[in-house]
């Protein structure tokens, strides 16, 4: 199945911020409640160790992804871990909610471009469920910026370009309807635009299917790496790991020791 880069509503500047936030809040809730990232804990721990850092700079954080659950797991072996949330369209209420869950979370209120991260933000860069938002040239810029700034990077995608993944996305509105009352912080608008005016489940359905169609395969991730300048200065690992009922695609680049 060829990669198709259709548009996602979440990427559109004209989409009202509160609707985008409701969508990313849903993804965060699902990620944290299903422990979908259990299989990648060793991958992140290895990347932190090889990078000799205890700080994660999370790019394109959305609503915080599954980082609340992941943070609890990672701190078992890395109690000094710090996580900084950033996004091009920062979901401040979600960031504030995440920050309340643990004392090692912080966030940046202003827009941060994953293709051009501020030089003062150093650590292991991570991306969860977001690489597919970028066309190949922009995805390469993300990786190249990590190399140029000498910051390791770990990217994870929780969907694939496959029929089972697409079917799961088609069923996603059911999950939206079932979970919305439990998502925090509580917003009356979330209830209105989920049940009375079902914009959120419809947009989640579209964006979910498109996400699967946009997702880079292992071979395509390797091709992105092959086009980078000075790629030899990093150790690269691309693969797929089973995590609960799903499979997580990952791309990790860690800087080599001097």
Tab-separated table of N, CA and C in Angstrom, residues 28-163:
chain	number	residue	atom	x	y	z
A	28	UNK	N	-4.432	11.638	24.047
A	28	UNK	CA	-3.666	11.527	25.280
A	28	UNK	C	-4.341	10.554	26.239
A	29	UNK	N	-5.639	10.692	26.393
A	29	UNK	CA	-6.385	9.833	27.327
A	29	UNK	C	-6.234	8.369	26.936
A	30	UNK	N	-6.428	8.086	25.652
A	30	UNK	CA	-6.351	6.709	25.169
A	30	UNK	C	-4.950	6.139	25.369
A	31	UNK	N	-3.932	6.947	25.074
A	31	UNK	CA	-2.546	6.487	25.208
A	31	UNK	C	-2.207	6.138	26.652
A	32	UNK	N	-2.695	6.949	27.588
A	32	UNK	CA	-2.362	6.738	28.996
A	32	UNK	C	-3.173	5.609	29.627
A	33	UNK	N	-4.402	5.434	29.208
A	33	UNK	CA	-5.269	4.431	29.826
A	33	UNK	C	-5.047	3.030	29.270
A	34	UNK	N	-4.544	2.924	28.048
A	34	UNK	CA	-4.350	1.602	27.446
A	34	UNK	C	-2.911	1.115	27.556
A	35	UNK	N	-2.018	1.933	28.088
A	35	UNK	CA	-0.599	1.560	28.201
A	35	UNK	C	-0.069	1.034	26.879
A	36	UNK	N	-0.451	1.717	25.793
A	36	UNK	CA	-0.083	1.245	24.461
A	36	UNK	C	1.417	1.292	24.200
A	37	UNK	N	2.162	2.018	25.049
A	37	UNK	CA	3.596	2.163	24.824
A	37	UNK	C	4.442	1.232	25.694
A	38	UNK	N	3.825	0.243	26.295
A	38	UNK	CA	4.568	-0.646	27.198
A	38	UNK	C	5.770	-1.278	26.517
A	39	UNK	N	5.615	-1.664	25.245
A	39	UNK	CA	6.685	-2.355	24.539
A	39	UNK	C	7.885	-1.496	24.195
A	40	UNK	N	7.731	-0.164	24.268
A	40	UNK	CA	8.845	0.700	23.873
A	40	UNK	C	9.614	1.274	25.059
A	41	UNK	N	9.219	0.917	26.277
A	41	UNK	CA	9.951	1.413	27.454
A	41	UNK	C	11.439	1.071	27.360
A	42	UNK	N	11.808	-0.182	27.025
A	42	UNK	CA	13.244	-0.501	26.897
A	42	UNK	C	13.935	0.299	25.794
A	43	UNK	N	13.211	0.617	24.729
A	43	UNK	CA	13.789	1.389	23.626
A	43	UNK	C	14.150	2.789	24.101
A	44	UNK	N	13.256	3.419	24.860
A	44	UNK	CA	13.515	4.778	25.356
A	44	UNK	C	14.613	4.757	26.407
A	45	UNK	N	14.584	3.764	27.286
A	45	UNK	CA	15.627	3.668	28.315
A	45	UNK	C	17.007	3.525	27.677
A	46	UNK	N	17.097	2.715	26.646
A	46	UNK	CA	18.367	2.540	25.948
A	46	UNK	C	18.812	3.846	25.297
A	47	UNK	N	17.866	4.574	24.684
A	47	UNK	CA	18.202	5.837	24.031
A	47	UNK	C	18.667	6.879	25.044
A	48	UNK	N	18.031	6.937	26.204
A	48	UNK	CA	18.454	7.864	27.254
A	48	UNK	C	19.862	7.526	27.739
A	49	UNK	N	20.124	6.226	27.918
A	49	UNK	CA	21.435	5.795	28.398
A	49	UNK	C	22.527	6.122	27.382
A	50	UNK	N	22.264	5.820	26.109
A	50	UNK	CA	23.261	6.083	25.077
A	50	UNK	C	23.471	7.587	24.869
A	51	UNK	N	22.438	8.374	25.134
A	51	UNK	CA	22.534	9.826	24.960
A	51	UNK	C	23.126	10.513	26.177
A	52	UNK	N	23.271	9.749	27.260
A	52	UNK	CA	23.825	10.278	28.517
A	52	UNK	C	23.059	11.530	28.961
A	53	UNK	N	21.745	11.402	28.983
A	53	UNK	CA	20.909	12.517	29.412
A	53	UNK	C	19.746	11.981	30.234
A	54	UNK	N	19.196	12.825	31.085
A	54	UNK	CA	17.992	12.463	31.829
A	54	UNK	C	16.836	13.392	31.454
A	55	UNK	N	16.994	14.077	30.308
A	55	UNK	CA	15.950	14.996	29.870
A	55	UNK	C	15.368	14.577	28.521
A	56	UNK	N	14.035	14.546	28.449
A	56	UNK	CA	13.314	14.297	27.206
A	56	UNK	C	12.702	15.609	26.732
A	57	UNK	N	12.986	15.957	25.475
A	57	UNK	CA	12.357	17.115	24.836
A	57	UNK	C	11.308	16.543	23.890
A	58	UNK	N	10.054	16.582	24.297
A	58	UNK	CA	9.008	15.979	23.475
A	58	UNK	C	8.507	16.991	22.458
A	59	UNK	N	8.605	16.638	21.190
A	59	UNK	CA	8.190	17.506	20.091
A	59	UNK	C	6.812	17.094	19.599
A	60	UNK	N	6.053	18.070	19.102
A	60	UNK	CA	4.704	17.795	18.590
A	60	UNK	C	3.907	17.015	19.628
A	61	UNK	N	3.904	17.531	20.853
A	61	UNK	CA	3.324	16.793	21.983
A	61	UNK	C	1.819	16.621	21.905
A	62	UNK	N	1.126	17.493	21.171
A	62	UNK	CA	-0.333	17.385	21.132
A	62	UNK	C	-0.911	17.586	22.517
A	63	UNK	N	-1.616	16.570	23.025
A	63	UNK	CA	-2.157	16.650	24.382
A	63	UNK	C	-1.261	15.977	25.403
A	64	UNK	N	-0.053	15.627	25.010
A	64	UNK	CA	0.870	14.986	25.934
A	64	UNK	C	1.061	13.503	25.666
A	65	UNK	N	0.317	12.990	24.656
A	65	UNK	CA	0.475	11.587	24.283
A	65	UNK	C	0.304	10.652	25.463
A	66	UNK	N	1.062	9.585	25.494
A	66	UNK	CA	1.002	8.645	26.610
A	66	UNK	C	2.092	8.895	27.627
A	67	UNK	N	2.556	10.128	27.693
A	67	UNK	CA	3.731	10.418	28.520
A	67	UNK	C	3.461	10.320	30.016
A	68	UNK	N	2.227	10.469	30.450
A	68	UNK	CA	1.941	10.323	31.880
A	68	UNK	C	2.231	8.883	32.296
A	69	UNK	N	1.714	7.935	31.522
A	69	UNK	CA	1.970	6.521	31.818
A	69	UNK	C	3.444	6.195	31.625
A	70	UNK	N	4.018	6.640	30.521
A	70	UNK	CA	5.422	6.357	30.238
A	70	UNK	C	6.332	6.919	31.317
A	71	UNK	N	6.026	8.112	31.777
A	71	UNK	CA	6.843	8.763	32.796
A	71	UNK	C	6.930	7.907	34.061
A	72	UNK	N	5.795	7.361	34.483
A	72	UNK	CA	5.792	6.514	35.678
A	72	UNK	C	6.686	5.303	35.495
A	73	UNK	N	6.684	4.730	34.290
A	73	UNK	CA	7.512	3.555	34.029
A	73	UNK	C	8.994	3.920	33.941
A	74	UNK	N	9.295	5.005	33.235
A	74	UNK	CA	10.692	5.387	33.013
A	74	UNK	C	11.376	5.833	34.303
A	75	UNK	N	10.617	6.440	35.220
A	75	UNK	CA	11.226	6.943	36.464
A	75	UNK	C	11.631	5.815	37.420
A	76	UNK	N	11.147	4.618	37.147
A	76	UNK	CA	11.547	3.492	38.004
A	76	UNK	C	13.050	3.251	37.917
A	77	UNK	N	13.611	3.425	36.727
A	77	UNK	CA	15.050	3.241	36.534
A	77	UNK	C	15.790	4.562	36.343
A	78	UNK	N	15.042	5.646	36.208
A	78	UNK	CA	15.644	6.963	35.990
A	78	UNK	C	14.873	7.997	36.816
A	79	UNK	N	15.052	7.980	38.144
A	79	UNK	CA	14.256	8.853	39.019
A	79	UNK	C	14.475	10.344	38.787
A	80	UNK	N	15.579	10.717	38.143
A	80	UNK	CA	15.861	12.130	37.890
A	80	UNK	C	15.361	12.597	36.520
A	81	UNK	N	14.561	11.782	35.861
A	81	UNK	CA	14.058	12.113	34.530
A	81	UNK	C	13.261	13.413	34.527
A	82	UNK	N	13.472	14.211	33.488
A	82	UNK	CA	12.693	15.434	33.274
A	82	UNK	C	12.118	15.380	31.862
A	83	UNK	N	10.865	15.847	31.716
A	83	UNK	CA	10.195	15.835	30.417
A	83	UNK	C	9.653	17.221	30.112
A	84	UNK	N	10.036	17.735	28.950
A	84	UNK	CA	9.584	19.057	28.510
A	84	UNK	C	8.649	18.878	27.319
A	85	UNK	N	7.417	19.351	27.438
A	85	UNK	CA	6.420	19.239	26.380
A	85	UNK	C	6.456	20.468	25.474
A	86	UNK	N	6.420	20.235	24.150
A	86	UNK	CA	6.409	21.341	23.190
A	86	UNK	C	5.493	20.975	22.027
A	87	UNK	N	5.028	21.983	21.311
A	87	UNK	CA	4.207	21.723	20.141
A	87	UNK	C	4.153	22.974	19.268
A	88	UNK	N	3.890	22.777	17.987
A	88	UNK	CA	3.700	23.911	17.075
A	88	UNK	C	2.410	24.638	17.417
A	89	UNK	N	1.397	23.849	17.836
A	89	UNK	CA	0.136	24.406	18.346
A	89	UNK	C	-0.026	23.910	19.785
A	90	UNK	N	0.631	24.525	20.754
A	90	UNK	CA	0.613	24.001	22.124
A	90	UNK	C	-0.792	23.964	22.730
A	91	UNK	N	-1.142	22.801	23.275
A	91	UNK	CA	-2.412	22.607	23.967
A	91	UNK	C	-2.165	22.909	25.444
A	92	UNK	N	-2.238	24.168	25.801
A	92	UNK	CA	-1.849	24.608	27.146
A	92	UNK	C	-2.667	23.941	28.248
A	93	UNK	N	-4.007	23.860	28.140
A	93	UNK	CA	-4.759	23.182	29.206
A	93	UNK	C	-4.310	21.738	29.422
A	94	UNK	N	-4.030	21.023	28.321
A	94	UNK	CA	-3.557	19.636	28.441
A	94	UNK	C	-2.164	19.592	29.054
A	95	UNK	N	-1.304	20.516	28.664
A	95	UNK	CA	0.042	20.579	29.246
A	95	UNK	C	-0.038	20.832	30.752
A	96	UNK	N	-0.914	21.748	31.142
A	96	UNK	CA	-1.061	22.065	32.568
A	96	UNK	C	-1.601	20.860	33.333
A	97	UNK	N	-2.529	20.140	32.723
A	97	UNK	CA	-3.063	18.930	33.357
A	97	UNK	C	-1.967	17.882	33.519
A	98	UNK	N	-1.155	17.705	32.476
A	98	UNK	CA	-0.057	16.733	32.531
A	98	UNK	C	0.942	17.127	33.613
A	99	UNK	N	1.242	18.416	33.692
A	99	UNK	CA	2.209	18.902	34.676
A	99	UNK	C	1.760	18.603	36.106
A	100	UNK	N	0.465	18.579	36.331
A	100	UNK	CA	-0.071	18.319	37.673
A	100	UNK	C	0.070	16.855	38.078
A	101	UNK	N	0.317	15.990	37.081
A	101	UNK	CA	0.375	14.556	37.366
A	101	UNK	C	1.722	14.118	37.932
A	102	UNK	N	2.769	14.913	37.682
A	102	UNK	CA	4.105	14.565	38.190
A	102	UNK	C	4.961	15.823	38.229
A	103	UNK	N	5.892	15.870	39.187
A	103	UNK	CA	6.685	17.086	39.390
A	103	UNK	C	7.837	17.238	38.414
A	104	UNK	N	8.017	16.288	37.503
A	104	UNK	CA	9.141	16.382	36.565
A	104	UNK	C	8.701	16.796	35.164
A	105	UNK	N	7.420	17.181	35.012
A	105	UNK	CA	6.936	17.697	33.729
A	105	UNK	C	7.058	19.213	33.686
A	106	UNK	N	7.402	19.723	32.523
A	106	UNK	CA	7.357	21.157	32.266
A	106	UNK	C	6.942	21.337	30.808
A	107	UNK	N	6.633	22.546	30.407
A	107	UNK	CA	6.198	22.771	29.024
A	107	UNK	C	6.545	24.172	28.575
A	108	UNK	N	6.543	24.353	27.270
A	108	UNK	CA	6.784	25.660	26.670
A	108	UNK	C	5.475	26.163	26.081
A	109	UNK	N	5.088	27.374	26.435
A	109	UNK	CA	3.803	27.920	26.012
A	109	UNK	C	3.820	28.381	24.556
A	110	UNK	N	4.997	28.769	24.074
A	110	UNK	CA	5.092	29.293	22.712
A	110	UNK	C	5.300	28.173	21.710
A	111	UNK	N	5.067	28.472	20.445
A	111	UNK	CA	5.175	27.483	19.376
A	111	UNK	C	6.617	27.009	19.192
A	112	UNK	N	6.793	25.701	19.067
A	112	UNK	CA	8.105	25.108	18.799
A	112	UNK	C	7.988	24.247	17.542
A	113	UNK	N	8.830	24.549	16.567
A	113	UNK	CA	8.841	23.829	15.296
A	113	UNK	C	9.800	22.651	15.394
A	114	UNK	N	9.289	21.436	15.175
A	114	UNK	CA	10.128	20.238	15.272
A	114	UNK	C	11.246	20.229	14.248
A	115	UNK	N	11.100	21.015	13.186
A	115	UNK	CA	12.132	21.077	12.134
A	115	UNK	C	13.240	22.053	12.485
A	116	UNK	N	12.996	22.890	13.481
A	116	UNK	CA	13.982	23.912	13.858
A	116	UNK	C	13.847	24.191	15.352
A	117	UNK	N	14.289	23.249	16.156
A	117	UNK	CA	14.143	23.332	17.602
A	117	UNK	C	15.116	24.358	18.176
A	118	UNK	N	14.678	25.213	19.099
A	118	UNK	CA	15.581	26.191	19.710
A	118	UNK	C	16.844	25.540	20.258
A	119	UNK	N	17.971	26.196	20.070
A	119	UNK	CA	19.268	25.629	20.424
A	119	UNK	C	19.414	25.355	21.918
A	120	UNK	N	18.637	26.047	22.742
A	120	UNK	CA	18.783	25.870	24.191
A	120	UNK	C	18.039	24.644	24.717
A	121	UNK	N	17.301	23.955	23.840
A	121	UNK	CA	16.563	22.769	24.263
A	121	UNK	C	17.375	21.523	23.928
A	122	UNK	N	18.034	20.994	24.936
A	122	UNK	CA	18.923	19.849	24.739
A	122	UNK	C	18.441	18.640	25.528
A	123	UNK	N	18.550	17.479	24.913
A	123	UNK	CA	18.133	16.236	25.548
A	123	UNK	C	17.752	15.239	24.478
A	124	UNK	N	17.123	14.150	24.888
A	124	UNK	CA	16.616	13.174	23.937
A	124	UNK	C	15.297	13.687	23.371
A	125	UNK	N	15.280	13.986	22.078
A	125	UNK	CA	14.052	14.438	21.438
A	125	UNK	C	13.147	13.235	21.169
A	126	UNK	N	11.872	13.395	21.455
A	126	UNK	CA	10.925	12.327	21.176
A	126	UNK	C	9.749	12.857	20.373
A	127	UNK	N	9.138	11.975	19.614
A	127	UNK	CA	7.896	12.259	18.905
A	127	UNK	C	7.011	11.026	18.977
A	128	UNK	N	5.781	11.226	19.400
A	128	UNK	CA	4.815	10.143	19.505
A	128	UNK	C	3.625	10.431	18.591
A	129	UNK	N	3.374	9.524	17.678
A	129	UNK	CA	2.215	9.614	16.773
A	129	UNK	C	2.203	10.916	15.977
A	130	UNK	N	3.365	11.390	15.571
A	130	UNK	CA	3.374	12.695	14.893
A	130	UNK	C	4.239	12.758	13.640
A	131	UNK	N	5.149	11.803	13.423
A	131	UNK	CA	6.009	11.896	12.243
A	131	UNK	C	5.195	11.874	10.954
A	132	UNK	N	4.086	11.146	10.963
A	132	UNK	CA	3.271	11.024	9.754
A	132	UNK	C	2.649	12.354	9.324
A	133	UNK	N	2.642	13.329	10.214
A	133	UNK	CA	2.110	14.651	9.858
A	133	UNK	C	3.021	15.382	8.873
A	134	UNK	N	4.253	14.921	8.753
A	134	UNK	CA	5.253	15.633	7.961
A	134	UNK	C	5.536	14.902	6.651
A	135	UNK	N	5.584	15.664	5.564
A	135	UNK	CA	5.979	15.106	4.275
A	135	UNK	C	7.457	14.724	4.336
A	136	UNK	N	7.923	13.862	3.423
A	136	UNK	CA	9.297	13.360	3.502
A	136	UNK	C	10.361	14.440	3.670
A	137	UNK	N	10.291	15.530	2.920
A	137	UNK	CA	11.311	16.575	3.031
A	137	UNK	C	11.311	17.199	4.422
A	138	UNK	N	10.114	17.385	4.996
A	138	UNK	CA	10.037	17.959	6.340
A	138	UNK	C	10.456	16.941	7.402
A	139	UNK	N	10.129	15.675	7.185
A	139	UNK	CA	10.575	14.628	8.111
A	139	UNK	C	12.101	14.563	8.135
A	140	UNK	N	12.716	14.707	6.960
A	140	UNK	CA	14.181	14.741	6.888
A	140	UNK	C	14.745	15.934	7.640
A	141	UNK	N	14.055	17.078	7.560
A	141	UNK	CA	14.511	18.280	8.271
A	141	UNK	C	14.497	18.052	9.783
A	142	UNK	N	13.488	17.323	10.266
A	142	UNK	CA	13.424	17.009	11.697
A	142	UNK	C	14.647	16.204	12.119
A	143	UNK	N	14.952	15.180	11.339
A	143	UNK	CA	16.102	14.325	11.649
A	143	UNK	C	17.416	15.079	11.477
A	144	UNK	N	17.492	15.890	10.415
A	144	UNK	CA	18.718	16.647	10.156
A	144	UNK	C	18.977	17.666	11.256
A	145	UNK	N	17.910	18.283	11.759
A	145	UNK	CA	18.054	19.263	12.836
A	145	UNK	C	18.576	18.599	14.107
A	146	UNK	N	18.158	17.354	14.340
A	146	UNK	CA	18.671	16.615	15.499
A	146	UNK	C	20.163	16.352	15.343
A	147	UNK	N	20.570	15.936	14.152
A	147	UNK	CA	21.997	15.693	13.895
A	147	UNK	C	22.795	16.976	14.054
A	148	UNK	N	22.322	18.053	13.412
A	148	UNK	CA	23.063	19.323	13.402
A	148	UNK	C	23.222	19.900	14.809
A	149	UNK	N	22.259	19.627	15.676
A	149	UNK	CA	22.325	20.154	17.042
A	149	UNK	C	22.922	19.140	18.013
A	150	UNK	N	23.275	17.954	17.488
A	150	UNK	CA	23.885	16.890	18.293
A	150	UNK	C	22.954	16.417	19.409
A	151	UNK	N	21.660	16.325	19.091
A	151	UNK	CA	20.676	15.810	20.040
A	151	UNK	C	20.085	14.510	19.511
A	152	UNK	N	20.079	13.486	20.333
A	152	UNK	CA	19.492	12.206	19.943
A	152	UNK	C	17.986	12.358	19.743
A	153	UNK	N	17.408	11.433	18.979
A	153	UNK	CA	15.983	11.525	18.668
A	153	UNK	C	15.371	10.128	18.647
A	154	UNK	N	14.147	10.033	19.154
A	154	UNK	CA	13.414	8.759	19.172
A	154	UNK	C	11.981	9.034	18.742
A	155	UNK	N	11.558	8.375	17.668
A	155	UNK	CA	10.253	8.621	17.064
A	155	UNK	C	9.426	7.345	17.099
A	156	UNK	N	8.144	7.478	17.469
A	156	UNK	CA	7.281	6.315	17.608
A	156	UNK	C	5.931	6.569	16.940
A	157	UNK	N	5.450	5.556	16.234
A	157	UNK	CA	4.140	5.625	15.593
A	157	UNK	C	3.308	4.419	16.035
A	158	UNK	N	2.087	4.666	16.475
A	158	UNK	CA	1.235	3.604	17.002
A	158	UNK	C	0.263	3.029	15.994
A	159	UNK	N	0.420	3.369	14.743
A	159	UNK	CA	-0.434	2.837	13.685
A	159	UNK	C	0.442	2.444	12.506
A	160	UNK	N	-0.123	1.672	11.602
A	160	UNK	CA	0.599	1.238	10.413
A	160	UNK	C	-0.236	1.513	9.171
A	161	UNK	N	0.416	1.414	8.034
A	161	UNK	CA	-0.293	1.532	6.759
A	161	UNK	C	-0.768	0.133	6.368
A	162	UNK	N	-1.803	-0.316	7.049
A	162	UNK	CA	-2.286	-1.678	6.845
A	162	UNK	C	-3.797	-1.712	7.040
A	163	UNK	N	-4.412	-2.761	6.536
A	163	UNK	CA	-5.869	-2.903	6.651
A	163	UNK	C	-6.313	-2.977	8.118
